[in-house]
Coordinates of C-alpha atoms in Angstrom, one line a residue:
M1 CA 0.0 0.0 0.0
S2 CA 2.8 2.4 0.9
D3 CA 4.5 1.7 -2.5
K4 CA 1.2 2.8 -4.2
R5 CA 1.0 6.0 -2.0
V6 CA 4.6 6.9 -2.9
S7 CA 3.8 6.5 -6.6
I8 CA 0.7 8.6 -6.4
L9 CA 2.5 11.4 -4.5
K10 CA 5.4 11.2 -7.0
A11 CA 3.0 11.3 -9.9
F12 CA 1.3 14.3 -8.3
K13 CA 4.6 16.2 -7.8
T14 CA 6.2 15.5 -11.2
I15 CA 3.2 15.3 -13.5
I16 CA 0.1 17.0 -12.1
W17 CA 1.5 19.9 -10.1
P18 CA 3.7 21.4 -12.9
R19 CA 0.5 21.6 -15.0
R20 CA -1.7 22.8 -12.1
N21 CA -3.1 25.8 -14.0
L22 CA -4.7 23.5 -16.6
V23 CA -5.8 21.1 -13.9
F24 CA -7.5 23.9 -12.0
I25 CA -9.2 25.1 -15.2
G26 CA -10.4 21.5 -15.7
L27 CA -11.7 21.4 -12.1
A28 CA -13.6 24.7 -12.5
L29 CA -15.2 23.4 -15.7
I30 CA -16.2 20.1 -14.1
I31 CA -17.7 21.9 -11.1
V32 CA -19.8 24.1 -13.5
S33 CA -20.8 21.0 -15.4
K34 CA -21.7 19.1 -12.3
A35 CA -23.7 22.0 -10.9
A36 CA -25.6 22.2 -14.2
S37 CA -26.4 18.5 -13.9
F38 CA -28.4 19.0 -10.7
V39 CA -30.8 21.4 -12.4
A40 CA -32.9 18.7 -14.2
P41 CA -33.4 16.4 -11.1
L42 CA -34.2 19.3 -8.7
S43 CA -36.7 20.8 -11.2
L44 CA -38.7 17.5 -11.1
K45 CA -40.0 18.3 -7.6
Y46 CA -41.4 21.7 -8.8
L47 CA -42.8 20.0 -12.0
M48 CA -44.6 17.2 -10.1
D49 CA -45.6 19.0 -6.9
D50 CA -46.3 22.6 -8.1
I51 CA -46.6 23.1 -11.9
I52 CA -48.7 20.1 -12.9
P53 CA -51.2 20.3 -10.0
N54 CA -51.6 24.1 -10.5
K55 CA -51.5 23.9 -14.4
D56 CA -49.0 26.8 -14.3
L57 CA -47.9 27.1 -18.0
E58 CA -45.8 30.2 -17.4
F59 CA -43.7 28.5 -14.7
L60 CA -43.4 25.4 -17.0
K61 CA -41.9 27.6 -19.8
I62 CA -39.4 29.2 -17.4
L63 CA -38.5 25.7 -15.9
L64 CA -37.9 24.2 -19.4
G65 CA -35.8 27.2 -20.4
V66 CA -33.6 26.8 -17.3
V67 CA -33.2 23.0 -18.0
I68 CA -32.2 23.7 -21.6
I69 CA -29.6 26.3 -20.5
A70 CA -28.2 23.7 -18.0
I71 CA -28.0 21.1 -20.7
L72 CA -26.2 23.5 -23.0
V73 CA -23.7 24.4 -20.2
Q74 CA -23.0 20.7 -19.7
A75 CA -22.3 20.2 -23.4
V76 CA -20.0 23.2 -23.7
T77 CA -18.0 22.4 -20.5
S78 CA -17.7 18.7 -21.7
F79 CA -16.2 19.9 -25.0
L80 CA -13.8 22.3 -23.3
L81 CA -12.7 19.7 -20.9
T82 CA -11.8 17.3 -23.7
K83 CA -10.1 20.1 -25.7
I84 CA -8.0 21.4 -22.9
L85 CA -7.1 18.3 -20.8
S86 CA -7.2 15.4 -23.4
V87 CA -5.0 17.4 -25.8
Q88 CA -2.6 18.4 -23.0
A89 CA -2.5 14.7 -21.9
Q90 CA -1.5 13.7 -25.5
Y91 CA 1.1 16.4 -25.6
M92 CA 2.5 15.2 -22.3
I93 CA 2.7 11.6 -23.6
S94 CA 4.8 12.8 -26.5
E95 CA 7.0 14.8 -24.1
L96 CA 7.5 11.8 -21.9
R97 CA 8.3 9.5 -24.8
A98 CA 11.0 12.0 -25.9
Q99 CA 12.4 12.1 -22.3
V100 CA 12.5 8.3 -22.1
Q101 CA 14.1 7.9 -25.5
K102 CA 16.7 10.5 -24.6
K103 CA 17.4 8.7 -21.3
I104 CA 17.7 5.3 -23.1
L105 CA 20.2 6.8 -25.6
S106 CA 22.3 8.0 -22.6
L107 CA 22.7 4.5 -21.1
P108 CA 25.9 2.5 -21.6
I109 CA 26.5 0.0 -24.4
R110 CA 26.3 -2.8 -21.9
F111 CA 22.6 -2.1 -21.3
F112 CA 21.8 -2.5 -25.0
D113 CA 23.8 -5.7 -25.1
N114 CA 21.4 -7.2 -22.5
T115 CA 18.1 -5.7 -23.7
K116 CA 16.1 -6.3 -26.9
S117 CA 15.6 -3.3 -29.1
G118 CA 11.9 -4.2 -29.6
E119 CA 11.4 -4.3 -25.8
L120 CA 12.8 -0.8 -25.6
V121 CA 10.5 0.4 -28.3
S122 CA 7.6 -0.9 -26.2
R123 CA 8.9 0.9 -23.1
I124 CA 9.2 4.2 -25.0
M125 CA 5.9 4.0 -26.9
T126 CA 3.5 2.0 -24.6
D127 CA 4.5 2.4 -21.0
V128 CA 4.0 6.2 -20.9
E129 CA 0.5 6.1 -22.5
G130 CA -1.3 5.6 -19.2
V131 CA -0.4 9.1 -18.0
R132 CA -3.2 10.5 -20.1
N133 CA -5.5 9.3 -17.2
L134 CA -3.5 11.3 -14.7
I135 CA -3.6 14.7 -16.5
G136 CA -6.5 13.9 -18.8
T137 CA -10.2 13.7 -18.0
G138 CA -9.7 10.6 -15.8
L139 CA -8.3 12.5 -12.7
V140 CA -10.7 15.5 -13.2
Q141 CA -13.6 13.1 -13.5
L142 CA -12.5 11.4 -10.3
V143 CA -12.5 14.8 -8.5
G144 CA -15.7 15.9 -10.2
G145 CA -17.4 12.6 -9.4
T146 CA -16.4 13.0 -5.7
I147 CA -18.0 16.5 -5.7
T148 CA -21.2 15.2 -7.3
A149 CA -21.4 12.2 -4.9
V150 CA -21.0 14.5 -1.8
V151 CA -23.5 17.2 -3.0
S152 CA -26.0 14.4 -4.0
L153 CA -25.6 12.8 -0.6
I154 CA -26.4 16.1 1.3
L155 CA -29.5 16.7 -0.9
L156 CA -30.6 13.0 -0.4
L157 CA -30.2 13.3 3.4
N158 CA -32.3 16.4 3.2
I159 CA -35.1 14.6 1.4
S160 CA -35.1 11.3 3.4
P161 CA -32.3 10.3 5.9
S162 CA -33.6 6.8 6.3
M163 CA -33.8 6.0 2.5
T164 CA -30.3 7.6 2.0
L165 CA -28.7 5.5 4.8
F166 CA -30.3 2.3 3.4
A167 CA -28.8 3.1 -0.1
L168 CA -25.3 3.7 1.5
I169 CA -25.0 0.1 2.9
P170 CA -24.5 -1.7 -0.6
L171 CA -22.3 1.2 -1.7
A172 CA -20.0 0.7 1.3
I173 CA -19.7 -3.0 0.5
F174 CA -18.9 -2.1 -3.1
A175 CA -16.1 0.3 -2.0
V176 CA -14.5 -2.5 0.1
I177 CA -14.6 -4.9 -3.0
A178 CA -13.2 -2.2 -5.3
L179 CA -10.2 -1.4 -3.0
K180 CA -9.4 -5.1 -2.7
A181 CA -9.6 -5.5 -6.5
F182 CA -7.2 -2.6 -7.2
K183 CA -4.6 -4.2 -5.0
I184 CA -4.8 -7.3 -7.2
I185 CA -5.0 -5.4 -10.5
R186 CA -1.9 -3.2 -10.2
P187 CA 0.7 -6.0 -10.3
I188 CA -1.2 -7.5 -13.2
F189 CA -0.9 -4.3 -15.2
R190 CA 2.7 -4.0 -14.3
N191 CA 3.4 -7.5 -15.5
R192 CA 1.4 -6.8 -18.7
G193 CA 3.9 -4.0 -19.7
K194 CA 6.8 -6.5 -19.2
I195 CA 5.1 -9.3 -21.3
N196 CA 4.1 -6.7 -24.0
A197 CA 7.7 -5.5 -24.2
E198 CA 9.0 -9.1 -24.5
V199 CA 6.5 -10.0 -27.3
T200 CA 7.2 -6.8 -29.2
G201 CA 11.0 -7.4 -28.8
R202 CA 10.7 -10.9 -30.3
L203 CA 8.5 -9.7 -33.1
T204 CA 11.0 -7.0 -34.0
E205 CA 13.8 -9.6 -34.1
T206 CA 11.7 -11.9 -36.2
L207 CA 11.0 -9.2 -38.8
G208 CA 14.7 -8.1 -38.8
G209 CA 15.9 -11.7 -39.3
I210 CA 13.4 -12.8 -41.9
R211 CA 16.1 -14.0 -44.3
V212 CA 17.6 -16.3 -41.7
I213 CA 14.2 -17.6 -40.8
K214 CA 13.2 -18.4 -44.3
G215 CA 16.7 -19.7 -45.1
F216 CA 16.3 -22.3 -42.3
N217 CA 12.6 -23.0 -43.0
A218 CA 11.9 -21.9 -39.4
E219 CA 8.6 -19.9 -40.0
E220 CA 6.6 -22.4 -38.0
Q221 CA 9.1 -22.4 -35.1
E222 CA 9.0 -18.5 -34.9
H223 CA 5.2 -18.6 -35.2
M224 CA 5.0 -20.9 -32.2
V225 CA 7.4 -18.7 -30.1
F226 CA 5.2 -15.6 -30.9
E227 CA 2.0 -17.5 -30.3
E228 CA 3.2 -18.5 -26.9
G229 CA 4.0 -14.8 -26.1
V230 CA 0.6 -13.5 -27.2
L231 CA -1.1 -16.3 -25.2
R232 CA 0.8 -15.1 -22.1
L233 CA -0.4 -11.6 -22.8
F234 CA -3.9 -12.9 -23.2
E235 CA -3.7 -14.7 -19.8
N236 CA -2.6 -11.5 -18.2
V237 CA -5.4 -9.5 -19.8
K238 CA -7.9 -12.2 -18.8
K239 CA -6.9 -11.8 -15.1
S240 CA -7.4 -8.0 -15.2
L241 CA -10.7 -8.4 -17.1
T242 CA -11.9 -11.0 -14.5
A243 CA -11.1 -8.6 -11.7
T244 CA -12.8 -5.6 -13.3
A245 CA -15.7 -7.8 -14.4
F246 CA -16.2 -8.9 -10.8
M247 CA -16.2 -5.3 -9.7
T248 CA -18.8 -4.3 -12.4
S249 CA -21.0 -7.3 -11.6
S250 CA -20.8 -6.6 -7.8
S251 CA -21.8 -3.0 -8.5
T252 CA -24.7 -4.0 -10.7
F253 CA -26.0 -6.5 -8.1
L254 CA -25.5 -4.2 -5.0
L255 CA -26.9 -1.1 -6.7
G256 CA -29.8 -3.2 -8.0
L257 CA -30.6 -4.2 -4.4
A258 CA -30.3 -0.5 -3.3
T259 CA -32.7 0.6 -6.2
T260 CA -35.3 -2.1 -5.3
G261 CA -35.2 -1.2 -1.6
I262 CA -35.6 2.5 -2.4
M263 CA -38.6 1.7 -4.7
G264 CA -40.2 -0.2 -1.8
M265 CA -39.4 2.4 0.9
G266 CA -40.4 5.3 -1.4
G267 CA -43.7 3.7 -2.4
Y268 CA -44.5 3.1 1.3
K269 CA -43.6 6.6 2.3
I270 CA -45.8 8.1 -0.5
M271 CA -48.7 5.9 0.7
I272 CA -48.4 7.2 4.3
D273 CA -47.9 10.8 3.0
E274 CA -44.3 11.1 4.4
L275 CA -43.0 11.8 0.8
T276 CA -44.5 13.5 -2.3
I277 CA -44.2 12.1 -5.8
G278 CA -42.0 15.0 -6.8
E279 CA -39.7 14.4 -3.8
F280 CA -39.5 10.7 -4.7
L281 CA -38.6 11.3 -8.3
T282 CA -36.0 13.9 -7.3
F283 CA -34.6 11.4 -4.8
T284 CA -34.4 8.7 -7.5
F285 CA -32.6 11.0 -9.9
L286 CA -30.2 12.3 -7.2
L287 CA -29.4 8.7 -6.2
G288 CA -28.5 8.1 -9.8
L289 CA -26.2 11.1 -9.7
M290 CA -24.5 9.9 -6.6
I291 CA -24.2 6.3 -7.7
A292 CA -23.0 7.0 -11.3
P293 CA -19.7 8.6 -10.3
I294 CA -19.0 5.9 -7.7
V295 CA -19.3 3.2 -10.4
Q296 CA -17.4 5.4 -12.8
M297 CA -14.7 5.8 -10.1
S298 CA -14.1 2.0 -10.2
N299 CA -13.4 2.3 -13.9
I300 CA -11.2 5.4 -13.4
G301 CA -9.4 3.6 -10.6
S302 CA -8.5 0.8 -13.0
Q303 CA -7.2 3.5 -15.5
L304 CA -5.1 5.2 -12.7
T305 CA -3.8 1.8 -11.6
E306 CA -2.7 1.1 -15.2
A307 CA -1.1 4.5 -15.4
L308 CA 0.9 4.1 -12.2
A309 CA 2.0 0.6 -13.3
G310 CA 3.4 2.1 -16.5
L311 CA 5.0 5.0 -14.6
D312 CA 6.7 2.5 -12.3
R313 CA 8.3 0.8 -15.3
T314 CA 9.2 4.2 -16.8
E315 CA 10.7 5.3 -13.4
E316 CA 12.9 2.2 -13.4
L317 CA 14.5 3.4 -16.7
M318 CA 14.7 7.0 -15.7
N319 CA 16.6 6.1 -12.5
M320 CA 19.3 4.1 -14.3
Q321 CA 22.8 5.5 -14.2
P322 CA 23.6 7.2 -17.5
E323 CA 26.8 6.4 -19.4
S324 CA 28.3 9.8 -18.8
N325 CA 28.2 10.6 -15.1
E326 CA 28.5 14.4 -14.9
E327 CA 29.8 14.3 -11.3
V328 CA 32.7 12.0 -12.3
R329 CA 33.3 13.0 -15.9
T330 CA 34.3 16.6 -15.3
L331 CA 37.2 17.0 -17.8
S332 CA 36.4 18.5 -21.2
L333 CA 38.5 18.0 -24.3
N334 CA 38.4 21.0 -26.7
G335 CA 40.9 19.4 -29.2
I336 CA 43.0 16.3 -29.0
R337 CA 46.3 15.1 -30.5
G338 CA 45.4 11.4 -30.0
D339 CA 48.1 9.9 -27.7
M340 CA 46.6 7.0 -25.8
I341 CA 48.0 4.9 -23.0
F342 CA 46.6 1.7 -21.5
D343 CA 48.1 1.2 -18.0
S344 CA 47.4 -2.2 -16.3
V345 CA 43.8 -2.2 -17.7
S346 CA 41.5 -5.1 -16.8
F347 CA 37.8 -5.5 -17.8
A348 CA 35.0 -8.0 -17.1
Y349 CA 31.5 -8.1 -18.6
E350 CA 30.4 -10.2 -15.6
E351 CA 31.8 -10.1 -12.0
E352 CA 34.9 -12.3 -11.5
K353 CA 35.0 -13.2 -15.2
E354 CA 37.7 -11.0 -16.6
V355 CA 38.1 -10.9 -20.4
I356 CA 41.0 -8.4 -20.4
H357 CA 43.8 -9.0 -17.8
D358 CA 46.3 -6.3 -16.8
I359 CA 47.0 -4.9 -20.3
S360 CA 49.6 -2.1 -20.9
F361 CA 50.6 -0.4 -24.1
S362 CA 50.9 3.1 -25.6
V363 CA 49.8 4.5 -29.0
N364 CA 51.4 7.7 -30.3
A365 CA 49.2 10.3 -32.0
G366 CA 48.7 9.6 -35.7
T367 CA 50.0 6.0 -35.6
V368 CA 48.2 2.8 -36.4
V369 CA 48.0 -0.1 -33.8
A370 CA 46.6 -3.4 -35.1
L371 CA 45.0 -5.9 -32.8
V372 CA 45.2 -9.5 -33.9
G373 CA 44.4 -12.9 -32.3
S374 CA 41.9 -15.7 -32.4
S375 CA 38.2 -15.1 -32.1
G376 CA 37.1 -14.3 -28.5
S377 CA 40.6 -13.3 -27.4
G378 CA 39.6 -9.8 -26.4
K379 CA 40.4 -7.6 -29.4
S380 CA 37.0 -6.0 -29.7
T381 CA 36.9 -5.4 -26.0
I382 CA 40.2 -3.4 -26.2
A383 CA 38.7 -1.4 -29.1
G384 CA 35.5 -0.8 -27.1
L385 CA 37.6 0.5 -24.2
A386 CA 39.5 2.8 -26.5
A387 CA 36.2 4.1 -28.0
S388 CA 34.9 4.7 -24.4
F389 CA 32.0 2.3 -25.1
L390 CA 33.2 0.3 -22.1
T391 CA 34.8 1.4 -18.8
Q392 CA 37.6 -0.6 -17.3
Q393 CA 37.3 -2.2 -13.8
S394 CA 40.9 -1.5 -12.9
G395 CA 43.9 0.3 -14.4
K396 CA 43.9 3.5 -16.4
I397 CA 43.4 4.7 -20.0
T398 CA 44.6 8.2 -20.8
V399 CA 44.0 10.4 -23.9
D400 CA 46.7 13.1 -24.2
G401 CA 47.5 12.4 -20.5
K402 CA 43.9 12.8 -19.3
D403 CA 42.1 10.0 -17.6
L404 CA 39.5 8.8 -20.1
S405 CA 37.2 7.6 -17.3
K406 CA 37.0 11.3 -16.1
V407 CA 36.6 12.9 -19.5
D408 CA 33.2 14.1 -20.7
L409 CA 32.1 11.6 -23.3
N410 CA 30.6 14.1 -25.7
S411 CA 33.8 16.1 -25.8
F412 CA 35.8 12.9 -26.5
R413 CA 33.4 11.3 -29.1
K414 CA 33.4 14.5 -31.2
H415 CA 36.9 13.4 -32.1
L416 CA 36.0 9.6 -32.6
G417 CA 35.1 7.7 -35.7
V418 CA 34.1 4.0 -36.0
V419 CA 33.8 1.6 -38.9
L420 CA 32.4 -1.7 -37.6
Q421 CA 32.4 -5.2 -39.0
D422 CA 28.6 -5.2 -39.4
D423 CA 28.3 -1.5 -39.9
F424 CA 24.8 -0.1 -39.4
L425 CA 23.2 1.9 -42.2
F426 CA 20.0 3.8 -41.7
E427 CA 17.0 3.5 -44.0
G428 CA 17.1 6.4 -46.5
T429 CA 19.5 7.4 -49.2
I430 CA 23.3 6.9 -49.6
R431 CA 23.8 10.6 -49.2
E432 CA 21.9 10.8 -45.9
N433 CA 24.0 7.9 -44.5
I434 CA 27.3 9.5 -45.4
L435 CA 26.2 12.9 -44.0
F436 CA 25.1 11.2 -40.8
P437 CA 28.0 12.5 -38.6
R438 CA 28.0 16.0 -40.2
P439 CA 24.5 16.8 -41.6
N440 CA 25.6 20.4 -42.5
A441 CA 28.8 19.4 -44.4
S442 CA 29.2 21.1 -47.8
E443 CA 28.7 19.3 -51.1
A444 CA 32.5 19.5 -51.7
Q445 CA 33.2 17.8 -48.4
L446 CA 30.7 15.1 -49.2
Q447 CA 32.2 14.5 -52.6
E448 CA 35.7 14.3 -51.1
A449 CA 34.5 11.6 -48.7
V450 CA 32.7 9.7 -51.6
K451 CA 35.9 9.7 -53.7
A452 CA 38.2 8.8 -50.7
A453 CA 36.1 5.7 -50.0
Y454 CA 35.5 4.9 -53.8
V455 CA 31.7 5.1 -53.2
D456 CA 31.3 6.8 -56.6
E457 CA 32.7 3.6 -58.2
F458 CA 29.3 2.0 -57.7
T459 CA 26.9 5.0 -57.2
D460 CA 27.8 6.2 -60.7
R461 CA 26.0 3.1 -62.0
F462 CA 22.8 3.8 -60.1
E463 CA 20.1 5.9 -61.7
D464 CA 19.6 8.1 -58.6
G465 CA 23.3 8.2 -57.7
L466 CA 23.8 9.3 -54.1
D467 CA 20.1 9.7 -53.7
T468 CA 19.5 6.0 -54.2
L469 CA 17.2 4.5 -51.4
I470 CA 19.1 1.6 -49.7
G471 CA 16.3 -0.1 -47.7
E472 CA 16.3 -1.0 -44.0
R473 CA 19.9 -1.5 -42.8
G474 CA 21.1 -1.0 -46.4
I475 CA 19.6 -4.3 -47.5
K476 CA 19.6 -3.4 -51.2
L477 CA 23.4 -3.0 -51.2
S478 CA 26.2 -5.6 -51.2
G479 CA 28.4 -6.1 -48.2
G480 CA 31.3 -4.3 -49.9
Q481 CA 29.1 -1.3 -50.9
R482 CA 27.8 -1.0 -47.4
Q483 CA 31.3 -1.0 -46.0
R484 CA 32.5 1.7 -48.4
I485 CA 29.6 3.9 -47.3
A486 CA 30.6 3.3 -43.7
I487 CA 34.2 4.3 -44.5
A488 CA 33.0 7.5 -46.4
R489 CA 30.9 8.4 -43.3
A490 CA 34.1 8.1 -41.2
V491 CA 36.1 10.1 -43.7
L492 CA 33.5 12.9 -43.5
A493 CA 33.5 12.8 -39.7
D494 CA 37.2 13.7 -39.8
P495 CA 38.0 12.1 -36.4
R496 CA 41.3 12.2 -34.5
I497 CA 40.9 8.7 -33.1
L498 CA 39.6 5.9 -35.4
I499 CA 38.3 2.4 -34.6
L500 CA 38.3 0.0 -37.6
D501 CA 36.7 -3.4 -36.6
E502 CA 37.1 -5.9 -39.4
A503 CA 36.7 -3.0 -41.9
T504 CA 37.6 -5.1 -44.9
S505 CA 35.9 -8.3 -43.9
N506 CA 32.9 -8.0 -46.2
L507 CA 34.9 -7.2 -49.3
D508 CA 35.8 -9.1 -52.4
T509 CA 39.4 -8.9 -53.6
E510 CA 38.7 -6.0 -56.1
S511 CA 36.8 -4.0 -53.5
E512 CA 39.4 -4.7 -50.9
A513 CA 42.1 -3.3 -53.1
L514 CA 40.0 -0.1 -53.5
I515 CA 39.3 0.1 -49.8
Q516 CA 42.9 -0.4 -48.8
K517 CA 43.7 2.8 -50.7
S518 CA 40.9 4.7 -49.0
L519 CA 41.8 3.3 -45.6
S520 CA 45.4 4.5 -46.0
N521 CA 43.9 8.0 -46.7
L522 CA 41.6 7.7 -43.8
T523 CA 44.2 6.6 -41.2
E524 CA 46.8 9.2 -42.2
G525 CA 47.6 11.4 -39.3
R526 CA 44.9 9.7 -37.1
T527 CA 45.4 7.5 -34.1
T528 CA 43.9 4.2 -35.4
F529 CA 42.9 0.9 -33.8
V530 CA 42.5 -1.8 -36.4
I531 CA 41.0 -5.2 -35.7
A532 CA 41.7 -7.6 -38.5
H533 CA 41.6 -11.3 -39.2
R534 CA 43.2 -10.8 -42.6
L535 CA 46.7 -10.2 -41.5
S536 CA 47.8 -9.1 -45.0
T537 CA 45.8 -5.8 -44.4
I538 CA 47.9 -4.7 -41.4
R539 CA 51.5 -5.1 -42.6
K540 CA 52.0 -1.4 -42.6
A541 CA 50.7 -0.9 -39.0
D542 CA 53.1 1.0 -36.7
Q543 CA 52.7 -1.6 -34.0
I544 CA 50.8 -4.9 -33.8
L545 CA 49.5 -6.4 -30.6
V546 CA 48.8 -10.1 -30.6
I547 CA 46.0 -10.8 -28.1
E548 CA 45.5 -14.2 -26.6
N549 CA 43.1 -15.0 -23.7
G550 CA 42.8 -11.3 -22.8
R551 CA 46.6 -10.7 -22.6
I552 CA 49.2 -9.3 -24.9
A553 CA 51.1 -12.3 -26.1
E554 CA 53.4 -10.4 -28.5
Q555 CA 54.0 -6.8 -29.5
G556 CA 56.0 -5.2 -32.3
T557 CA 56.0 -4.4 -36.1
H558 CA 55.1 -6.9 -38.8
E559 CA 58.8 -7.5 -39.6
S560 CA 60.0 -7.8 -36.0
L561 CA 57.2 -10.3 -35.2
I562 CA 57.9 -12.4 -38.2
E563 CA 61.6 -12.6 -37.2
K564 CA 60.5 -13.8 -33.7
E565 CA 58.7 -16.8 -35.3
G566 CA 56.2 -16.8 -32.4
R567 CA 52.4 -16.7 -32.4
Y568 CA 52.1 -13.9 -35.0
Y569 CA 54.5 -15.8 -37.3
N570 CA 52.3 -18.9 -37.0
L571 CA 49.1 -17.0 -37.7
F572 CA 50.6 -15.2 -40.7
T573 CA 52.2 -18.2 -42.4
Y574 CA 49.0 -20.3 -41.8
Q575 CA 46.9 -17.6 -43.6
A576 CA 49.4 -17.2 -46.3
R577 CA 49.1 -21.0 -47.1
I578 CA 45.3 -20.7 -47.3

């Protein structure tokens, strides 16, 4: 219960209070609307007890005019409520989505390695939707409903205290049932968000990997996995529907009992002249006005419970530690030369499972260091540490003598460029993908990058040239073409530190020859980390580090390592034979 109270208080402070002006306008409108709603039932007493018996046509005209005005006021206030609060609620959802997306982008790479992208899409798009019930008409209806119920209760007690107290007994029982039901429903809604994110995540993966699925004839298998997910979602929805249906049925039964009792008591009181027909009709209508918001509150309560469950999940994300901790990363780099030193660096993805052990080496500005070794030896981890995608557990990495773990990441990454093995291209045109790091680059700078990476060698054959649409993740291009676009993108970024991870792995021999030329242009004067399986591509590296089991097994130039006839010599001669 305390957890719920904290959530409601937090929601009030962070969401409702900053928008209090709009909420107060909403409350004023609903008070006017609810006041107008009392006109019709209260006028019944005058109609039945005064106007009809006295055949007073003038008073009848006045009464009808007042009722019509009251109905018009209700219609106008209802429209304004939706216009002001519902629109504001939708604006707030878009604001929250933007905040959550910004927060997610600030999280470390490790978070993304452990979380499905489809799940994150669901967290951004779906979890925040419930807040419309906090700032939208839901909350205002809750307050308005309370006002209506209290005013109706006072008027009912004024007409007949005994009938009113009789009607309150089933309502009290219903309130107890509703409170119990909300306790059960909230964890169900919370779990629904989790299941929904998992199912969305799997669906996104399925659509992204459609070629693999069809290639292994695994459509049926994927269908079964998805079906199992949507069935879990169904079971969750079924639980919440059962709880809400029980509440609705309870309210129908209990309120039915109250109505029947009131009919009996009212009929008896009219017979013994304790109540007039007008008072009885007014009592019946006012009872409806009191009961309707109470039943409506159970529905609004479900909405608010769903909203708070979504906010709980959003809160989890918003409380995560961002990648760039401003309290720790206080150093800012205006410009860098590119000297880097790894001093006794160790790193583990999981506790007590180090993948890099006590590594030390230095890279002079403008030189090329190549990382070679068998798969899983730790090459990509070292490159990830150099790119600041990962942070070491022990030891120190410095850039131009400054501790990288204390450097503001934005100021460092302005000078960083990456070309990855499976480089990501965005849906759109070739031009848009190359301009990605510098959207405001001039046409001359763009053409320079295009020529440096030999992208024009294939775009000249395309009808739309650089404006050719490449499909999702560049699916319409060959591996070599995608790689050259990635290299052109890095050329345009003009970084001081460059990470090349298997940059020539997707290329045929002809493309590789072209790329080797462009890479030598790209690496010139830049501190470059190259990860390569093809050792023929790194002969000109200033230093080569042979990584085995997370340690540096050998270190030196190509010639000195060949002379040693150690691990590098074995790798190189083995590849040469192949």
